[in-house]
Structures are given as C-alpha cells and as structure tokens.
mmCIF file of C-alpha atoms and ligand atoms in Angstrom:
data_model
loop_
_atom_site.group_PDB
_atom_site.id
_atom_site.type_symbol
_atom_site.label_atom_id
_atom_site.label_comp_id
_atom_site.label_asym_id
_atom_site.label_seq_id
_atom_site.Cartn_x
_atom_site.Cartn_y
_atom_site.Cartn_z
ATOM 1 C CA MET A 1 80.035 169.473 186.910
ATOM 2 C CA THR A 2 82.626 171.970 185.828
ATOM 3 C CA HIS A 3 86.217 171.644 186.853
ATOM 4 C CA PRO A 4 87.502 175.030 188.077
ATOM 5 C CA ASP A 5 90.517 174.811 185.794
ATOM 6 C CA LEU A 6 88.456 174.013 182.757
ATOM 7 C CA HIS A 7 89.891 175.755 179.744
ATOM 8 C CA PRO A 8 87.467 178.137 177.970
ATOM 9 C CA LEU A 9 87.695 175.865 174.892
ATOM 10 C CA PHE A 10 85.483 173.439 176.804
ATOM 11 C CA THR A 11 82.990 176.004 178.070
ATOM 12 C CA PRO A 12 79.753 177.194 176.442
ATOM 13 C CA VAL A 13 79.501 180.059 173.995
ATOM 14 C CA ASP A 14 76.602 181.747 172.203
ATOM 15 C CA LEU A 15 76.755 182.104 168.438
ATOM 16 C CA GLY A 16 73.699 184.149 167.621
ATOM 17 C CA GLU A 17 70.784 182.359 169.244
ATOM 18 C CA LEU A 18 72.706 179.126 169.401
ATOM 19 C CA ARG A 19 74.275 178.093 172.688
ATOM 20 C CA LEU A 20 77.153 175.682 172.117
ATOM 21 C CA GLY A 21 78.219 173.363 174.938
ATOM 22 C CA ASN A 22 81.870 173.820 173.989
ATOM 23 C CA ARG A 23 83.878 175.822 171.479
ATOM 24 C CA VAL A 24 85.159 172.988 169.323
ATOM 25 C CA ALA A 25 83.238 172.934 166.054
ATOM 26 C CA MET A 26 83.465 170.276 163.381
ATOM 27 C CA ALA A 27 84.537 172.062 160.183
ATOM 28 C CA PRO A 28 82.556 171.451 156.979
ATOM 29 C CA LEU A 29 83.965 168.318 155.344
ATOM 30 C CA THR A 30 82.878 167.008 151.963
ATOM 31 C CA ARG A 31 82.831 163.207 152.136
ATOM 32 C CA LEU A 32 80.866 162.281 148.997
ATOM 33 C CA ARG A 33 78.767 159.508 150.514
ATOM 34 C CA ALA A 34 75.317 160.775 149.425
ATOM 35 C CA GLY A 35 73.223 159.145 146.721
ATOM 36 C CA GLU A 36 73.645 159.985 143.046
ATOM 37 C CA ASP A 37 70.727 162.459 143.304
ATOM 38 C CA GLY A 38 72.219 164.120 146.397
ATOM 39 C CA THR A 39 69.983 162.429 148.972
ATOM 40 C CA PRO A 40 71.682 161.833 152.331
ATOM 41 C CA ASN A 41 71.473 158.319 153.768
ATOM 42 C CA GLY A 42 71.672 156.278 156.952
ATOM 43 C CA LEU A 43 75.452 156.088 156.841
ATOM 44 C CA MET A 44 75.668 159.882 156.865
ATOM 45 C CA LYS A 45 73.219 159.954 159.760
ATOM 46 C CA GLU A 46 75.440 157.613 161.754
ATOM 47 C CA TYR A 47 78.540 159.685 160.921
ATOM 48 C CA TYR A 48 77.031 162.969 162.059
ATOM 49 C CA ALA A 49 75.326 161.446 165.129
ATOM 50 C CA GLN A 50 78.707 160.024 166.205
ATOM 51 C CA ARG A 51 80.054 163.583 166.266
ATOM 52 C CA ALA A 52 77.224 165.173 168.319
ATOM 53 C CA SER A 53 79.577 166.019 171.209
ATOM 54 C CA PHE A 54 81.230 168.739 169.142
ATOM 55 C CA GLY A 55 79.914 172.120 170.282
ATOM 56 C CA LEU A 56 78.744 172.572 166.698
ATOM 57 C CA ILE A 57 78.699 170.439 163.575
ATOM 58 C CA ILE A 58 79.031 172.418 160.364
ATOM 59 C CA ALA A 59 77.728 169.905 157.845
ATOM 60 C CA GLU A 60 79.539 169.498 154.545
ATOM 61 C CA GLY A 61 79.134 171.811 151.540
ATOM 62 C CA THR A 62 75.640 171.081 150.180
ATOM 63 C CA TRP A 63 74.180 172.286 146.875
ATOM 64 C CA PRO A 64 70.968 174.325 146.846
ATOM 65 C CA VAL A 65 70.423 173.840 143.111
ATOM 66 C CA GLN A 66 71.550 171.234 140.593
ATOM 67 C CA GLU A 67 73.657 173.804 138.739
ATOM 68 C CA GLY A 68 75.617 174.440 141.939
ATOM 69 C CA LYS A 69 76.630 170.808 142.391
ATOM 70 C CA THR A 70 80.372 170.186 142.281
ATOM 71 C CA TRP A 71 80.896 166.453 142.758
ATOM 72 C CA ILE A 72 79.172 163.122 142.376
ATOM 73 C CA GLY A 73 78.164 161.952 145.853
ATOM 74 C CA GLN A 74 77.828 165.480 147.207
ATOM 75 C CA PRO A 75 74.553 166.006 149.102
ATOM 76 C CA GLY A 76 71.885 168.477 148.036
ATOM 77 C CA ILE A 77 69.230 170.549 149.806
ATOM 78 C CA ALA A 78 67.208 171.357 146.720
ATOM 79 C CA ASN A 79 63.958 169.440 147.161
ATOM 80 C CA ASP A 80 61.588 167.701 149.579
ATOM 81 C CA VAL A 81 63.396 164.364 149.339
ATOM 82 C CA HIS A 82 66.625 166.026 150.439
ATOM 83 C CA ILE A 83 64.819 167.882 153.242
ATOM 84 C CA GLU A 84 63.265 164.724 154.635
ATOM 85 C CA ALA A 85 66.568 162.830 154.503
ATOM 86 C CA TRP A 86 68.486 165.648 156.210
ATOM 87 C CA ARG A 87 65.746 165.778 158.865
ATOM 88 C CA GLU A 88 66.697 162.252 159.898
ATOM 89 C CA ILE A 89 70.242 163.522 160.432
ATOM 90 C CA THR A 90 69.311 166.673 162.355
ATOM 91 C CA ASP A 91 66.946 164.611 164.562
ATOM 92 C CA ALA A 92 69.707 162.102 165.329
ATOM 93 C CA VAL A 93 72.199 164.863 166.225
ATOM 94 C CA HIS A 94 69.641 166.675 168.383
ATOM 95 C CA GLU A 95 68.671 163.447 170.177
ATOM 96 C CA ARG A 96 72.302 163.186 171.246
ATOM 97 C CA GLY A 97 72.338 166.788 172.457
ATOM 98 C CA GLY A 98 74.267 168.178 169.494
ATOM 99 C CA LYS A 99 73.876 171.242 167.294
ATOM 100 C CA ILE A 100 74.155 171.154 163.514
ATOM 101 C CA ILE A 101 74.143 173.798 160.805
ATOM 102 C CA MET A 102 74.436 173.292 157.061
ATOM 103 C CA GLN A 103 77.052 174.765 154.775
ATOM 104 C CA VAL A 104 75.171 175.910 151.681
ATOM 105 C CA MET A 105 77.559 175.765 148.754
ATOM 106 C CA HIS A 106 77.312 176.723 145.083
ATOM 107 C CA GLY A 107 80.415 175.506 143.259
ATOM 108 C CA GLY A 108 80.207 178.020 140.420
ATOM 109 C CA ARG A 109 82.821 177.139 137.806
ATOM 110 C CA VAL A 110 84.074 174.124 139.772
ATOM 111 C CA SER A 111 81.524 171.829 138.212
ATOM 112 C CA HIS A 112 80.774 170.085 134.938
ATOM 113 C CA ASP A 113 77.806 169.148 132.790
ATOM 114 C CA GLU A 114 78.710 165.508 133.387
ATOM 115 C CA ILE A 115 78.016 166.117 137.084
ATOM 116 C CA THR A 116 74.965 168.362 136.864
ATOM 117 C CA GLY A 117 73.429 167.549 133.485
ATOM 118 C CA THR A 118 72.213 171.147 133.316
ATOM 119 C CA GLY A 119 74.228 172.029 130.226
ATOM 120 C CA ARG A 120 75.721 175.038 131.940
ATOM 121 C CA VAL A 121 78.402 175.975 134.453
ATOM 122 C CA VAL A 122 78.286 179.515 135.851
ATOM 123 C CA ALA A 123 80.791 181.994 137.279
ATOM 124 C CA PRO A 124 81.369 185.752 137.495
ATOM 125 C CA SER A 125 83.536 185.648 134.356
ATOM 126 C CA ALA A 126 84.126 183.217 131.500
ATOM 127 C CA LEU A 127 87.387 181.927 132.975
ATOM 128 C CA ALA A 128 87.872 178.225 133.642
ATOM 129 C CA THR A 129 89.421 177.014 136.875
ATOM 130 C CA PRO A 130 92.905 175.605 136.182
ATOM 131 C CA THR A 131 92.132 172.685 138.512
ATOM 132 C CA PRO A 132 91.333 169.502 136.581
ATOM 133 C CA GLN A 133 87.970 167.862 137.221
ATOM 134 C CA TYR A 134 87.477 164.255 138.197
ATOM 135 C CA LEU A 135 84.458 162.995 136.290
ATOM 136 C CA PRO A 136 82.792 159.613 135.879
ATOM 137 C CA SER A 137 84.504 159.471 132.465
ATOM 138 C CA GLY A 138 87.932 160.369 133.900
ATOM 139 C CA LYS A 139 90.117 163.405 134.483
ATOM 140 C CA ALA A 140 89.271 166.436 132.341
ATOM 141 C CA ASP A 141 89.971 170.138 131.951
ATOM 142 C CA ALA A 142 87.359 172.305 133.636
ATOM 143 C CA PRO A 143 84.824 173.911 131.312
ATOM 144 C CA VAL A 144 84.822 177.600 130.451
ATOM 145 C CA PRO A 145 81.861 178.881 132.495
ATOM 146 C CA HIS A 146 78.995 181.078 131.420
ATOM 147 C CA ALA A 147 79.516 184.568 132.881
ATOM 148 C CA LEU A 148 76.383 185.398 134.867
ATOM 149 C CA THR A 149 74.508 188.389 133.479
ATOM 150 C CA LEU A 150 73.223 191.192 135.682
ATOM 151 C CA GLU A 151 69.715 189.766 135.254
ATOM 152 C CA GLU A 152 70.813 186.288 136.329
ATOM 153 C CA ILE A 153 72.645 187.287 139.517
ATOM 154 C CA PRO A 154 69.443 187.812 141.584
ATOM 155 C CA GLU A 155 68.263 184.360 140.454
ATOM 156 C CA VAL A 156 71.437 182.785 141.841
ATOM 157 C CA ILE A 157 71.099 184.730 145.092
ATOM 158 C CA GLU A 158 67.565 183.349 145.354
ATOM 159 C CA GLN A 159 68.967 179.833 144.961
ATOM 160 C CA TYR A 160 71.036 180.333 148.122
ATOM 161 C CA VAL A 161 67.878 181.564 149.860
ATOM 162 C CA VAL A 162 65.923 178.483 148.800
ATOM 163 C CA GLY A 163 68.753 176.252 150.043
ATOM 164 C CA ALA A 164 68.844 178.083 153.371
ATOM 165 C CA ARG A 165 65.069 177.838 153.826
ATOM 166 C CA ASN A 166 65.223 174.153 152.966
ATOM 167 C CA ALA A 167 68.022 173.624 155.483
ATOM 168 C CA MET A 168 65.897 175.201 158.210
ATOM 169 C CA ALA A 169 62.935 173.074 157.098
ATOM 170 C CA ALA A 170 65.182 170.041 157.586
ATOM 171 C CA GLY A 171 65.669 171.013 161.241
ATOM 172 C CA MET A 172 69.102 172.619 160.941
ATOM 173 C CA ASP A 173 70.101 175.026 163.723
ATOM 174 C CA GLY A 174 71.319 177.446 161.102
ATOM 175 C CA VAL A 175 73.171 177.860 157.839
ATOM 176 C CA GLN A 176 76.714 178.709 156.904
ATOM 177 C CA VAL A 177 77.039 180.387 153.506
ATOM 178 C CA HIS A 178 80.144 178.988 151.779
ATOM 179 C CA GLY A 179 82.237 181.960 150.722
ATOM 180 C CA ALA A 180 85.583 180.160 150.801
ATOM 181 C CA ASN A 181 87.948 177.814 148.969
ATOM 182 C CA GLY A 182 87.453 178.851 145.372
ATOM 183 C CA TYR A 183 83.712 178.261 144.907
ATOM 184 C CA LEU A 184 81.143 180.702 143.500
ATOM 185 C CA ILE A 185 81.230 183.459 146.126
ATOM 186 C CA HIS A 186 85.025 183.306 146.338
ATOM 187 C CA GLN A 187 85.184 183.453 142.514
ATOM 188 C CA PHE A 188 83.498 186.855 142.744
ATOM 189 C CA LEU A 189 85.946 188.079 145.406
ATOM 190 C CA ALA A 190 89.250 187.621 143.591
ATOM 191 C CA PRO A 191 90.541 189.627 140.619
ATOM 192 C CA SER A 192 91.955 186.450 139.035
ATOM 193 C CA SER A 193 88.479 184.910 138.605
ATOM 194 C CA ASN A 194 86.395 188.078 138.379
ATOM 195 C CA THR A 195 87.178 190.418 135.490
ATOM 196 C CA ARG A 196 83.716 191.982 135.348
ATOM 197 C CA THR A 197 83.391 195.682 134.592
ATOM 198 C CA ASP A 198 79.916 196.159 136.112
ATOM 199 C CA ALA A 199 78.822 196.655 139.732
ATOM 200 C CA TYR A 200 80.088 193.140 140.661
ATOM 201 C CA GLY A 201 83.672 193.562 139.458
ATOM 202 C CA GLY A 202 86.658 195.903 139.620
ATOM 203 C CA SER A 203 86.946 197.553 143.023
ATOM 204 C CA PRO A 204 87.132 195.526 146.263
ATOM 205 C CA GLU A 205 83.649 196.800 147.181
ATOM 206 C CA ASN A 206 82.249 195.643 143.847
ATOM 207 C CA ARG A 207 83.851 192.192 144.086
ATOM 208 C CA ALA A 208 82.483 191.876 147.645
ATOM 209 C CA ARG A 209 78.964 192.834 146.518
ATOM 210 C CA PHE A 210 77.781 189.328 145.595
ATOM 211 C CA ALA A 211 78.913 187.896 148.964
ATOM 212 C CA VAL A 212 77.147 190.696 150.845
ATOM 213 C CA GLU A 213 73.969 190.308 148.806
ATOM 214 C CA VAL A 214 73.827 186.532 149.262
ATOM 215 C CA VAL A 215 74.358 186.762 153.024
ATOM 216 C CA THR A 216 71.864 189.617 153.356
ATOM 217 C CA ALA A 217 69.201 187.729 151.409
ATOM 218 C CA VAL A 218 69.748 184.555 153.436
ATOM 219 C CA ALA A 219 69.656 186.495 156.712
ATOM 220 C CA GLU A 220 66.423 188.215 155.685
ATOM 221 C CA ALA A 221 64.895 184.835 154.851
ATOM 222 C CA ILE A 222 65.916 182.738 157.871
ATOM 223 C CA GLY A 223 67.102 185.349 160.378
ATOM 224 C CA ALA A 224 70.603 186.718 160.851
ATOM 225 C CA GLU A 225 70.790 184.830 164.155
ATOM 226 C CA HIS A 226 70.719 181.635 162.070
ATOM 227 C CA THR A 227 73.098 182.831 159.360
ATOM 228 C CA GLY A 228 76.874 182.459 159.211
ATOM 229 C CA LEU A 229 79.546 182.883 156.547
ATOM 230 C CA ARG A 230 82.796 181.064 155.794
ATOM 231 C CA LEU A 231 85.713 182.939 154.221
ATOM 232 C CA SER A 232 89.275 181.910 153.299
ATOM 233 C CA PRO A 233 91.077 185.144 152.473
ATOM 234 C CA ALA A 234 94.442 185.430 150.750
ATOM 235 C CA ARG A 235 94.731 181.769 150.042
ATOM 236 C CA ASP A 236 95.350 180.839 146.422
ATOM 237 C CA ILE A 237 93.045 177.989 145.612
ATOM 238 C CA GLN A 238 91.521 176.565 142.445
ATOM 239 C CA GLY A 239 92.725 179.574 140.467
ATOM 240 C CA VAL A 240 91.135 182.042 142.898
ATOM 241 C CA GLU A 241 94.180 184.108 143.769
ATOM 242 C CA GLU A 242 94.439 186.968 146.226
ATOM 243 C CA HIS A 243 98.109 187.877 145.977
ATOM 244 C CA ASP A 244 97.852 191.555 146.872
ATOM 245 C CA PRO A 245 97.628 191.873 150.700
ATOM 246 C CA ASP A 246 96.191 195.394 150.578
ATOM 247 C CA ASP A 247 93.544 194.354 148.090
ATOM 248 C CA ALA A 248 92.612 191.373 150.271
ATOM 249 C CA LEU A 249 92.332 193.616 153.331
ATOM 250 C CA ASP A 250 90.047 195.989 151.432
ATOM 251 C CA THR A 251 87.925 193.216 149.915
ATOM 252 C CA TYR A 252 87.319 191.358 153.159
ATOM 253 C CA ARG A 253 86.756 194.575 155.067
ATOM 254 C CA ALA A 254 84.097 195.455 152.483
ATOM 255 C CA ILE A 255 82.330 192.162 153.198
ATOM 256 C CA ALA A 256 82.578 192.665 156.961
ATOM 257 C CA GLU A 257 81.232 196.208 156.746
ATOM 258 C CA GLY A 258 78.555 195.111 154.295
ATOM 259 C CA VAL A 259 77.143 192.491 156.670
ATOM 260 C CA ALA A 260 77.780 194.373 159.957
ATOM 261 C CA GLU A 261 74.287 195.731 160.428
ATOM 262 C CA LEU A 262 72.745 192.268 160.007
ATOM 263 C CA GLY A 263 74.195 190.854 163.240
ATOM 264 C CA LEU A 264 75.273 187.469 161.886
ATOM 265 C CA ALA A 265 75.469 184.334 164.043
ATOM 266 C CA HIS A 266 79.104 183.821 163.062
ATOM 267 C CA ILE A 267 81.845 184.384 160.547
ATOM 268 C CA GLU A 268 84.288 181.528 160.126
ATOM 269 C CA MET A 269 87.727 182.435 158.823
ATOM 270 C CA VAL A 270 90.093 179.853 157.370
ATOM 271 C CA HIS A 271 93.507 181.401 157.915
ATOM 272 C CA PRO A 272 96.850 180.318 159.401
ATOM 273 C CA ALA A 273 97.300 183.575 161.356
ATOM 274 C CA PRO A 274 93.974 184.317 163.042
ATOM 275 C CA GLU A 275 95.562 186.865 165.369
ATOM 276 C CA GLY A 276 96.574 189.034 162.384
ATOM 277 C CA GLU A 277 95.019 192.140 160.905
ATOM 278 C CA LEU A 278 93.047 190.388 158.179
ATOM 279 C CA VAL A 279 91.039 188.076 160.445
ATOM 280 C CA GLN A 280 90.750 190.408 163.417
ATOM 281 C CA GLY A 281 89.807 193.257 161.069
ATOM 282 C CA VAL A 282 86.860 191.230 159.765
ATOM 283 C CA ARG A 283 85.888 190.339 163.304
ATOM 284 C CA ALA A 284 85.936 193.958 164.466
ATOM 285 C CA ALA A 285 84.179 195.380 161.427
ATOM 286 C CA SER A 286 81.459 192.718 161.265
ATOM 287 C CA GLY A 287 80.790 192.432 164.994
ATOM 288 C CA ALA A 288 80.013 188.741 164.421
ATOM 289 C CA PRO A 289 81.236 185.933 166.689
ATOM 290 C CA LEU A 290 84.408 184.504 165.136
ATOM 291 C CA ILE A 291 85.191 180.864 164.433
ATOM 292 C CA VAL A 292 88.693 180.166 163.142
ATOM 293 C CA ASN A 293 90.142 177.234 161.245
ATOM 294 C CA THR A 294 93.912 177.398 161.045
ATOM 295 C CA GLY A 295 94.711 174.176 159.238
ATOM 296 C CA PHE A 296 95.653 173.016 155.745
ATOM 297 C CA ASP A 297 99.469 172.761 155.728
ATOM 298 C CA ARG A 298 99.205 171.212 159.168
ATOM 299 C CA PHE A 299 96.170 170.019 161.095
ATOM 300 C CA THR A 300 94.234 172.419 163.279
ATOM 301 C CA ASP A 301 95.464 170.832 166.499
ATOM 302 C CA ARG A 302 94.810 171.011 170.217
ATOM 303 C CA ASP A 303 97.538 173.571 170.896
ATOM 304 C CA ALA A 304 96.250 175.890 168.186
ATOM 305 C CA ALA A 305 92.681 175.547 169.482
ATOM 306 C CA LEU A 306 93.638 176.129 173.131
ATOM 307 C CA GLU A 307 95.671 179.149 172.127
ATOM 308 C CA ALA A 308 93.061 180.746 169.842
ATOM 309 C CA VAL A 309 90.224 180.468 172.345
ATOM 310 C CA GLY A 310 92.407 180.897 175.449
ATOM 311 C CA GLU A 311 93.865 184.161 174.218
ATOM 312 C CA GLY A 312 90.535 185.429 172.950
ATOM 313 C CA THR A 313 91.625 185.398 169.296
ATOM 314 C CA ALA A 314 88.435 183.503 168.455
ATOM 315 C CA ASP A 315 85.127 182.569 170.047
ATOM 316 C CA ALA A 316 85.369 179.003 168.749
ATOM 317 C CA VAL A 317 87.630 176.814 166.611
ATOM 318 C CA ALA A 318 86.581 174.641 163.672
ATOM 319 C CA VAL A 319 88.475 171.389 163.226
ATOM 320 C CA GLY A 320 88.578 169.458 159.971
ATOM 321 C CA ARG A 321 90.701 166.349 159.551
ATOM 322 C CA LEU A 322 91.060 165.532 163.228
ATOM 323 C CA ALA A 323 87.257 165.737 163.607
ATOM 324 C CA LEU A 324 86.795 163.367 160.726
ATOM 325 C CA ALA A 325 89.100 160.819 162.383
ATOM 326 C CA ASN A 326 88.006 161.344 166.006
ATOM 327 C CA PRO A 327 84.250 161.305 166.654
ATOM 328 C CA ASP A 328 85.021 161.975 170.346
ATOM 329 C CA LEU A 329 87.682 164.624 169.700
ATOM 330 C CA VAL A 330 86.291 166.978 172.343
ATOM 331 C CA GLU A 331 86.659 164.348 175.034
ATOM 332 C CA ARG A 332 90.146 163.371 173.792
ATOM 333 C CA TRP A 333 91.295 166.999 173.758
ATOM 334 C CA ARG A 334 89.822 167.628 177.192
ATOM 335 C CA GLU A 335 91.691 164.638 178.581
ATOM 336 C CA GLY A 336 94.794 165.208 176.452
ATOM 337 C CA THR A 337 94.735 161.635 175.150
ATOM 338 C CA ALA A 338 96.058 160.154 171.909
ATOM 339 C CA LEU A 339 94.215 160.610 168.627
ATOM 340 C CA ASN A 340 93.313 158.467 165.627
ATOM 341 C CA ASP A 341 95.144 159.483 162.438
ATOM 342 C CA PRO A 342 92.980 160.528 159.480
ATOM 343 C CA ASP A 343 93.145 158.125 156.530
ATOM 344 C CA LYS A 344 93.429 160.260 153.396
ATOM 345 C CA THR A 345 92.511 157.431 151.069
ATOM 346 C CA THR A 346 88.944 157.342 152.451
ATOM 347 C CA PHE A 347 88.283 161.108 152.574
ATOM 348 C CA TYR A 348 86.190 161.268 149.417
ATOM 349 C CA GLY A 349 83.607 158.632 148.600
ATOM 350 C CA GLY A 350 83.294 155.012 149.599
ATOM 351 C CA GLY A 351 81.380 153.434 152.454
ATOM 352 C CA ALA A 352 81.737 152.989 156.186
ATOM 353 C CA ARG A 353 85.488 152.407 156.123
ATOM 354 C CA GLY A 354 87.307 155.586 157.128
ATOM 355 C CA TYR A 355 83.913 157.210 157.737
ATOM 356 C CA THR A 356 81.938 155.689 160.594
ATOM 357 C CA ASP A 357 84.511 153.155 161.823
ATOM 358 C CA TYR A 358 87.021 155.393 163.614
ATOM 359 C CA PRO A 359 87.189 154.094 167.198
ATOM 360 C CA VAL A 360 86.142 156.096 170.265
ATOM 361 C CA LEU A 361 87.863 155.972 173.645
ATOM 362 C CA HIS A 362 84.886 154.986 175.767
ATOM 363 C CA ARG A 363 81.999 153.095 174.227
ATOM 364 C CA ALA A 364 78.669 154.177 175.707
HETATM 365 C C1 FMN B 1 88.072 165.766 153.175
HETATM 366 C C2 FMN B 1 87.913 167.263 153.243
HETATM 367 C C3 FMN B 1 86.724 167.826 152.830
HETATM 368 C C4 FMN B 1 86.519 169.205 152.931
HETATM 369 N N1 FMN B 1 85.317 169.750 152.564
HETATM 370 C C5 FMN B 1 85.055 171.052 152.786
HETATM 371 C C6 FMN B 1 83.758 171.600 152.547
HETATM 372 O O1 FMN B 1 82.786 170.896 152.177
HETATM 373 N N2 FMN B 1 83.582 172.915 152.772
HETATM 374 C C7 FMN B 1 84.597 173.733 153.204
HETATM 375 O O2 FMN B 1 84.387 174.934 153.398
HETATM 376 N N3 FMN B 1 85.834 173.228 153.450
HETATM 377 C C8 FMN B 1 86.067 171.922 153.285
HETATM 378 N N4 FMN B 1 87.299 171.412 153.598
HETATM 379 C C9 FMN B 1 88.275 172.249 154.306
HETATM 380 C C10 FMN B 1 88.162 172.018 155.825
HETATM 381 O O3 FMN B 1 86.931 172.504 156.338
HETATM 382 C C11 FMN B 1 89.303 172.694 156.599
HETATM 383 O O4 FMN B 1 89.291 174.059 156.305
HETATM 384 C C12 FMN B 1 90.674 172.099 156.236
HETATM 385 O O5 FMN B 1 90.639 170.682 156.312
HETATM 386 C C13 FMN B 1 91.776 172.614 157.157
HETATM 387 O O6 FMN B 1 91.455 172.360 158.507
HETATM 388 P P1 FMN B 1 92.085 171.121 159.336
HETATM 389 O O7 FMN B 1 93.561 171.345 159.390
HETATM 390 O O8 FMN B 1 91.445 171.240 160.690
HETATM 391 O O9 FMN B 1 91.735 169.863 158.619
HETATM 392 C C14 FMN B 1 87.542 170.044 153.451
HETATM 393 C C15 FMN B 1 88.765 169.455 153.834
HETATM 394 C C16 FMN B 1 88.947 168.095 153.750
HETATM 395 C C17 FMN B 1 90.251 167.498 154.239
#
C-alpha cells in the first residue's frame, strides 16, 4: 500500500535492469571482518541480511586479486572459496527481498607486501601515498609502488573483469567499479599521483583512459546493465589531489563521455554539492542513473536525501555511516524517528559489537 504523500525517496527506481524498492542505498563500507584470506563469514552474512530493506546494498570494497588487497580483514572475490562464501550472503539478502551489488576495488599503491605477500605494490607512477599504513607490525610509511608498464595495464584491467565475473557468479545483482577515494583508478585520474607521459598520463583524457577501459571491459564481460562506477571528484584524499577545478571538470567529463555509449546501470558520485556542474555534468554526459553520496564532513542525512531525490538532483542516495548504525534506516527515515549513533571505534575490524548489534525499531 502506497501512501499518496509518499516522498519519491521511498518509491521504486530502475538502475539498469535492477528495480529498487526505494532510493536509499547503503554506501560501500569497509568493515574488515573477513577472514585472513579474504573469505566472508557468517557474521558478514548477518550484517548484510539485516540491511536488506535498503533499496540497494553496495557491498564493501572487495579485492579481485591479491595484489589489489589494501587491508587485513578486507574481503576478496578472487577464487572459488570467496565466490561460495559471498553466495551465502547474496542468498540471504535476496531471501529478505533485498538487492546487493559488489564494489570491486583494487587499492593500487594503498597496500603493502605485509598485507598481500606478493612482493609488489602497483600504481600509475612510482609515487608513494603520503598516508601511513597500518600493518600487523605497526604503523609504517607506504611503499614506493611499481609504475605499471604499458604491457601490464591490460593485465590489471583483466583482473577487474575476473573480479566482476566472480561477483556475478556469487549471485550479485551487479558490480560497482571503485573509481573513488584514492585507490588505483583514482590514482590514474589525478596529476598528483599520475605523472606518466604515455597514453595514460598528461591530458585529462589520458588520465581518464584507465577508468574508461576498466569500466568498458567489465561492462563487456557482465553487461553494462549490471555495471556501475563510483567516483569522488575534486576531493583530496590519500595524496590523490584534484586542486584545479577546470582540470577536474575536464577529467570527469572525459570519463562520462568515454562510458556514455555503454549505458551503465549507475554512476555514484561522492560530492558535497551534487546539484553543481561537476556532478550534473557527469550525469548529463554519461546518461547513467545517478546515485549521490554527500557525506564525509557531516553524515549524509535524511534532509540531504529527501532534497536530492525530491528535487531530482539524483535518482538515489547512498548512505554510509547512518546505514552502518541503522539496519532499518529506511523505515526510520520514512517514519522520521530517532536514529542510532555510529560508533567510530568499531568501524574497522572486530566482531559483532558495533557491527550486527545495532538495535532496530520493530523486531520481526
Ligand atoms: C567505515 C567506513 C568504511 C568505508 N569504506 C568504503 C569502501 O569500502 N568503499 C568506498 O567507496 N567508500 C568507503 N567509505 C566511504 C563511504 O562510502 C561514504 O562515502 C562516506 O562514509 C561518506 O558518506 P556518509 O556521510 O553517508 O557516511 C567508507 C566510509 C566509512 C566511514
């Protein structure tokens, strides 16, 4: 039964082939509760199943290849064991009527041999991230990465494809390619982390090339209607700096134009001003349904979500910290009731506390 005054935030929307019951998505959130080898477990299944009433769950950044792993406890989608374990999670979400896609993430230079054991960390250029790394042995400077050669770049693109195929084999409703927040694709986009002089560096179009090629290859493998992309333009993070507004406009427009003919399921933009030229320019040029996430300095909150969807700035909103702390956020927002506060101390790693024990309003 639909109330006549129901806000569009709580009405269905189609993202590619996927029909969402409402427009509140759970943003990808790394929680570091997987096994040492990246295998998801029963606790993760419970966590995601609890959040099945979100219109869409975008599962946490997940590595498609050992070399792309960024943290201990981060899940993988690199082998049959991972696929089978994720299948338990997708089944549980689907049984509760939910939809779930996987964020496929290669960390690039934000990694360490102590985490991967591969002896190598890769990036567009041999420039270390200034962000310190937290390793089993303690805090350390990030390593200087190996600059990918022209011959190696197609191999890395293929790794995203394998991860995407594996995600679909695990029963995911789609894949979101992680192009945001200072990881491998974002490292290619920004002049501060990409000083290449070949076809993948220099001009905005060249820096956008890797992103476009990854998304194109994934879309060709699993279908564009199952493929999305997350971007976080003009946000200085982990040494990936996009200070020049004109350069950012050109770079992100190049991505949008480069993927336009594919017909992607969605593009998600992490940006505090989604109504502005940067985000709306990507939306117009790509033609893809737009999800926005406006948080960081402050939470993506109910007012921001109602406004973005109500005014047509976005097709859906992704919510991070409030989704983590409120498994029934959609119901709470619909009713306008109080929320649980996220507990920062349990964001990364640990067990059930601060993960699966946030209370819901109405127990089934
Ligand atoms: C604990 C935590 C883990 C996160 N992990 C990811 C991730 O795996 N992938 C990603 O793209 N962003 C990640 N983010 C960023 C969030 O998706 C989101 O953009 C950010 O929290 C701002 O939105 P919010 O105000 O709704 O929380 C993470 C944020 C937090 C707080």
